[in-house]
Coordinates of C-alpha atoms in Angstrom, one line a residue:
M14 CA -14.4 -60.3 -40.9
I15 CA -14.8 -56.6 -40.1
K16 CA -16.0 -54.5 -43.0
D17 CA -13.7 -51.6 -43.9
I18 CA -16.6 -49.3 -44.8
I19 CA -16.7 -46.2 -42.6
V20 CA -20.2 -45.4 -41.4
A21 CA -20.2 -42.0 -43.1
Q22 CA -19.6 -43.8 -46.4
S23 CA -22.3 -46.4 -45.9
T24 CA -25.9 -46.5 -47.0
D25 CA -28.7 -45.0 -44.8
V26 CA -29.8 -48.5 -43.9
E27 CA -26.3 -49.5 -42.8
K28 CA -26.0 -46.2 -40.8
A29 CA -29.3 -46.8 -39.0
E30 CA -28.2 -50.4 -38.2
F31 CA -24.9 -49.3 -36.9
Y32 CA -26.4 -46.7 -34.6
K33 CA -29.1 -49.1 -33.4
K34 CA -26.5 -51.8 -32.5
T35 CA -24.2 -49.3 -30.9
Y36 CA -26.9 -47.9 -28.5
I37 CA -28.2 -51.4 -27.8
H38 CA -24.7 -52.4 -26.7
V39 CA -24.4 -49.2 -24.6
A40 CA -27.7 -50.1 -22.8
L41 CA -26.6 -53.7 -22.3
S42 CA -23.3 -52.6 -20.9
I43 CA -25.1 -50.4 -18.3
L44 CA -27.3 -53.3 -17.3
A45 CA -24.3 -55.6 -17.1
F46 CA -22.5 -53.0 -14.9
I47 CA -25.5 -52.8 -12.6
G48 CA -25.5 -56.6 -12.3
V49 CA -21.7 -56.9 -11.7
E50 CA -21.8 -54.0 -9.2
T51 CA -24.6 -55.6 -7.2
I52 CA -22.7 -58.9 -7.0
L53 CA -19.5 -57.2 -5.9
L54 CA -21.4 -55.2 -3.2
K55 CA -22.8 -58.5 -1.8
T56 CA -19.6 -60.5 -2.0
V57 CA -16.7 -58.3 -1.4
P58 CA -16.0 -57.8 2.3
A59 CA -16.6 -54.2 3.6
E60 CA -13.1 -54.2 5.1
L61 CA -11.6 -54.7 1.6
I62 CA -13.7 -52.0 0.1
S63 CA -12.7 -49.6 2.9
M64 CA -9.0 -50.4 2.1
M65 CA -9.5 -49.3 -1.5
F66 CA -10.3 -45.7 -0.5
A67 CA -8.7 -45.4 2.9
Q68 CA -5.2 -45.8 1.6
R69 CA -4.5 -43.2 -1.1
Y70 CA -1.5 -45.0 -2.6
I71 CA -3.6 -48.2 -3.0
W72 CA -6.2 -46.2 -4.8
L73 CA -3.5 -44.6 -7.0
L74 CA -2.3 -48.1 -7.9
I75 CA -5.9 -49.2 -8.7
I76 CA -6.4 -46.2 -11.0
G77 CA -3.1 -46.9 -12.7
V78 CA -4.0 -50.5 -13.3
F79 CA -7.5 -49.4 -14.5
W80 CA -6.0 -47.0 -17.0
M81 CA -3.7 -49.6 -18.5
A82 CA -6.4 -52.2 -18.6
S83 CA -8.8 -49.7 -20.2
I84 CA -6.4 -49.2 -23.1
L85 CA -6.2 -53.0 -23.5
A86 CA -10.0 -53.4 -23.4
S87 CA -10.5 -50.6 -25.9
K88 CA -8.0 -52.3 -28.3
W89 CA -9.8 -55.6 -27.9
S90 CA -13.1 -54.0 -28.7
L91 CA -11.9 -52.9 -32.1
S92 CA -10.4 -56.3 -33.0
Q93 CA -11.1 -58.1 -36.2
S94 CA -12.5 -60.9 -34.1
K95 CA -16.1 -60.4 -32.9
S96 CA -15.5 -62.6 -29.8
T97 CA -12.4 -60.5 -28.9
Q98 CA -14.6 -57.3 -29.3
Y99 CA -17.1 -58.7 -26.8
L100 CA -14.2 -59.8 -24.5
G101 CA -12.9 -56.2 -24.5
L102 CA -16.4 -54.7 -23.7
G103 CA -17.1 -57.3 -21.0
F104 CA -13.7 -56.8 -19.4
Y105 CA -14.2 -53.0 -19.4
V106 CA -17.6 -53.4 -17.7
V107 CA -16.0 -55.4 -14.9
L108 CA -13.2 -52.8 -14.6
E109 CA -15.8 -50.0 -14.2
A110 CA -17.7 -52.0 -11.6
V111 CA -14.5 -52.5 -9.6
I112 CA -13.4 -48.8 -9.8
F113 CA -17.0 -47.7 -8.8
L114 CA -17.1 -50.1 -5.8
P115 CA -15.9 -47.7 -3.1
L116 CA -18.0 -44.8 -4.4
I117 CA -21.2 -46.9 -4.6
Y118 CA -20.4 -48.4 -1.2
I119 CA -20.0 -44.9 0.4
A120 CA -23.2 -43.6 -1.3
M121 CA -25.2 -46.6 -0.1
A122 CA -23.8 -46.3 3.5
Y123 CA -24.1 -42.5 4.0
S124 CA -26.6 -41.2 1.4
G125 CA -28.8 -44.2 0.6
P126 CA -29.9 -45.7 -2.7
K127 CA -32.1 -42.7 -3.5
V128 CA -29.0 -40.5 -4.4
I129 CA -27.7 -43.2 -6.7
F130 CA -31.0 -43.4 -8.5
Q131 CA -31.1 -39.6 -8.8
A132 CA -27.6 -39.5 -10.2
A133 CA -28.4 -42.3 -12.7
M134 CA -31.6 -40.5 -13.9
L135 CA -29.6 -37.2 -14.3
T136 CA -26.9 -39.0 -16.2
V137 CA -29.4 -40.7 -18.6
A138 CA -31.2 -37.4 -19.1
M139 CA -28.0 -35.5 -19.9
F140 CA -26.7 -38.3 -22.2
A141 CA -30.0 -38.3 -24.1
G142 CA -30.0 -34.5 -24.4
I143 CA -26.4 -34.3 -25.5
S144 CA -26.9 -37.1 -28.0
A145 CA -29.9 -35.3 -29.5
V146 CA -27.8 -32.2 -29.9
A147 CA -25.1 -34.2 -31.7
F148 CA -27.5 -35.8 -34.1
T149 CA -29.7 -32.8 -34.9
S150 CA -27.1 -30.0 -35.0
K151 CA -25.3 -29.3 -38.2
R152 CA -22.3 -27.9 -36.3
D153 CA -18.8 -29.4 -36.5
F154 CA -17.7 -30.3 -33.0
S155 CA -14.1 -31.1 -34.0
F156 CA -12.9 -28.2 -32.0
L157 CA -13.8 -30.0 -28.8
R158 CA -11.0 -32.6 -29.4
N159 CA -8.2 -30.4 -28.2
I160 CA -10.2 -29.1 -25.3
I161 CA -11.0 -32.7 -24.2
V162 CA -7.4 -33.9 -24.5
I163 CA -5.9 -30.9 -22.6
G164 CA -8.7 -31.0 -20.0
G165 CA -8.2 -34.8 -19.5
F166 CA -4.4 -34.4 -18.9
I167 CA -5.1 -31.5 -16.4
A168 CA -7.7 -33.6 -14.6
I169 CA -5.4 -36.6 -14.4
G170 CA -2.7 -34.4 -13.0
L171 CA -4.9 -32.9 -10.4
I172 CA -6.3 -36.3 -9.3
V173 CA -2.8 -37.8 -8.9
A174 CA -1.6 -34.7 -7.1
G175 CA -4.6 -34.8 -4.8
M176 CA -3.9 -38.4 -3.9
I177 CA -0.2 -37.9 -3.3
F178 CA -0.5 -34.8 -1.3
G179 CA -3.8 -35.6 0.3
F180 CA -6.0 -32.6 -0.6
N181 CA -9.6 -32.6 -1.6
L182 CA -10.3 -31.4 -5.1
G183 CA -13.7 -30.2 -4.1
L184 CA -17.1 -29.5 -5.7
W185 CA -15.9 -27.3 -8.5
F186 CA -13.6 -30.0 -9.8
S187 CA -16.5 -32.4 -10.0
V188 CA -18.5 -29.7 -11.9
G189 CA -15.6 -29.3 -14.3
M190 CA -15.4 -33.0 -14.8
V191 CA -19.2 -33.1 -15.6
I192 CA -18.6 -30.5 -18.2
L193 CA -15.6 -32.4 -19.6
A194 CA -17.5 -35.7 -19.7
S195 CA -20.5 -33.9 -21.5
A196 CA -18.1 -32.4 -24.1
T197 CA -16.6 -35.9 -24.6
I198 CA -20.0 -37.4 -25.2
L199 CA -20.9 -34.6 -27.6
Y200 CA -17.7 -35.0 -29.6
Q201 CA -17.8 -38.8 -29.6
T202 CA -21.4 -38.9 -30.8
S203 CA -20.8 -36.4 -33.5
K204 CA -17.8 -38.4 -34.7
L205 CA -19.3 -41.9 -34.6
K206 CA -19.9 -41.9 -38.3
D207 CA -16.3 -40.8 -39.1
S208 CA -14.4 -42.9 -36.5
Y209 CA -15.8 -46.4 -37.0
A210 CA -16.5 -49.0 -39.6
T211 CA -20.0 -50.4 -39.9
D212 CA -19.1 -53.5 -37.9
Q213 CA -17.3 -51.7 -35.1
Y214 CA -20.4 -51.0 -33.0
V215 CA -18.9 -52.8 -30.0
G216 CA -15.9 -50.5 -29.9
A217 CA -18.1 -47.5 -30.4
A218 CA -20.4 -48.7 -27.5
L219 CA -17.4 -49.1 -25.2
Q220 CA -16.2 -45.5 -25.8
L221 CA -19.7 -44.1 -25.2
F222 CA -20.2 -46.3 -22.1
A223 CA -16.9 -45.1 -20.7
S224 CA -17.9 -41.4 -21.1
I225 CA -21.3 -42.1 -19.5
M226 CA -19.7 -43.7 -16.5
L227 CA -17.4 -40.7 -16.1
L228 CA -20.4 -38.4 -16.2
F229 CA -22.2 -40.6 -13.7
W230 CA -19.2 -40.7 -11.3
Y231 CA -19.1 -36.9 -11.0
I232 CA -22.8 -36.3 -10.9
L233 CA -23.0 -38.8 -8.0
S234 CA -20.1 -37.1 -6.3
I235 CA -21.8 -33.7 -6.6
L236 CA -25.1 -35.1 -5.2
M237 CA -23.3 -36.8 -2.3
S238 CA -21.4 -33.6 -1.4
R239 CA -24.6 -31.7 -1.2
R240 CA -26.0 -34.2 1.3
S241 CA -22.9 -34.4 3.5

């Protein structure tokens, strides 16, 4: 059974255990993503991957399905059942691997694996730095919530409009999304102790993993645009 004790109200030992388990699960999710992505790149035909990004309406459908499935995975990850929590996290990792497939394929084909490695290292460095700020700063980052929500809706609107009308959002949109993803990580990390019970580390890991992948997507996009 899930304990109803919020992390902020738990003992120092329980807090430390919650954070340790959360970040271990984030790391395992990233490793699982790498494994699934590698398998997909080796098994999914290139023609099928090309169809995913060549037809904007197909890509719009994929994003819509991804969004709805993400909500389901997030709900599962906060279930009372530990097995359902892991099902939600595993399902979300697979979803991320599928949605990343066209971007990784293009990066490998036109920029090479080096740019992917660079984007990954930058993402890890930024995540570590932002997390350090969240844990060491005594500031209240609650004000970021409204900014993140409004920014997220604007970003979704621009992405959908870009797909429907066929215009490129450009470099500055990617820069803005990196800032939005960074703000999300800062807010989520600062609020971990207030948002989750001590046994909900799987759900906490999913939310952090999702933000890390968003950050990675747009850092990789920026690096690829500089090489094109």
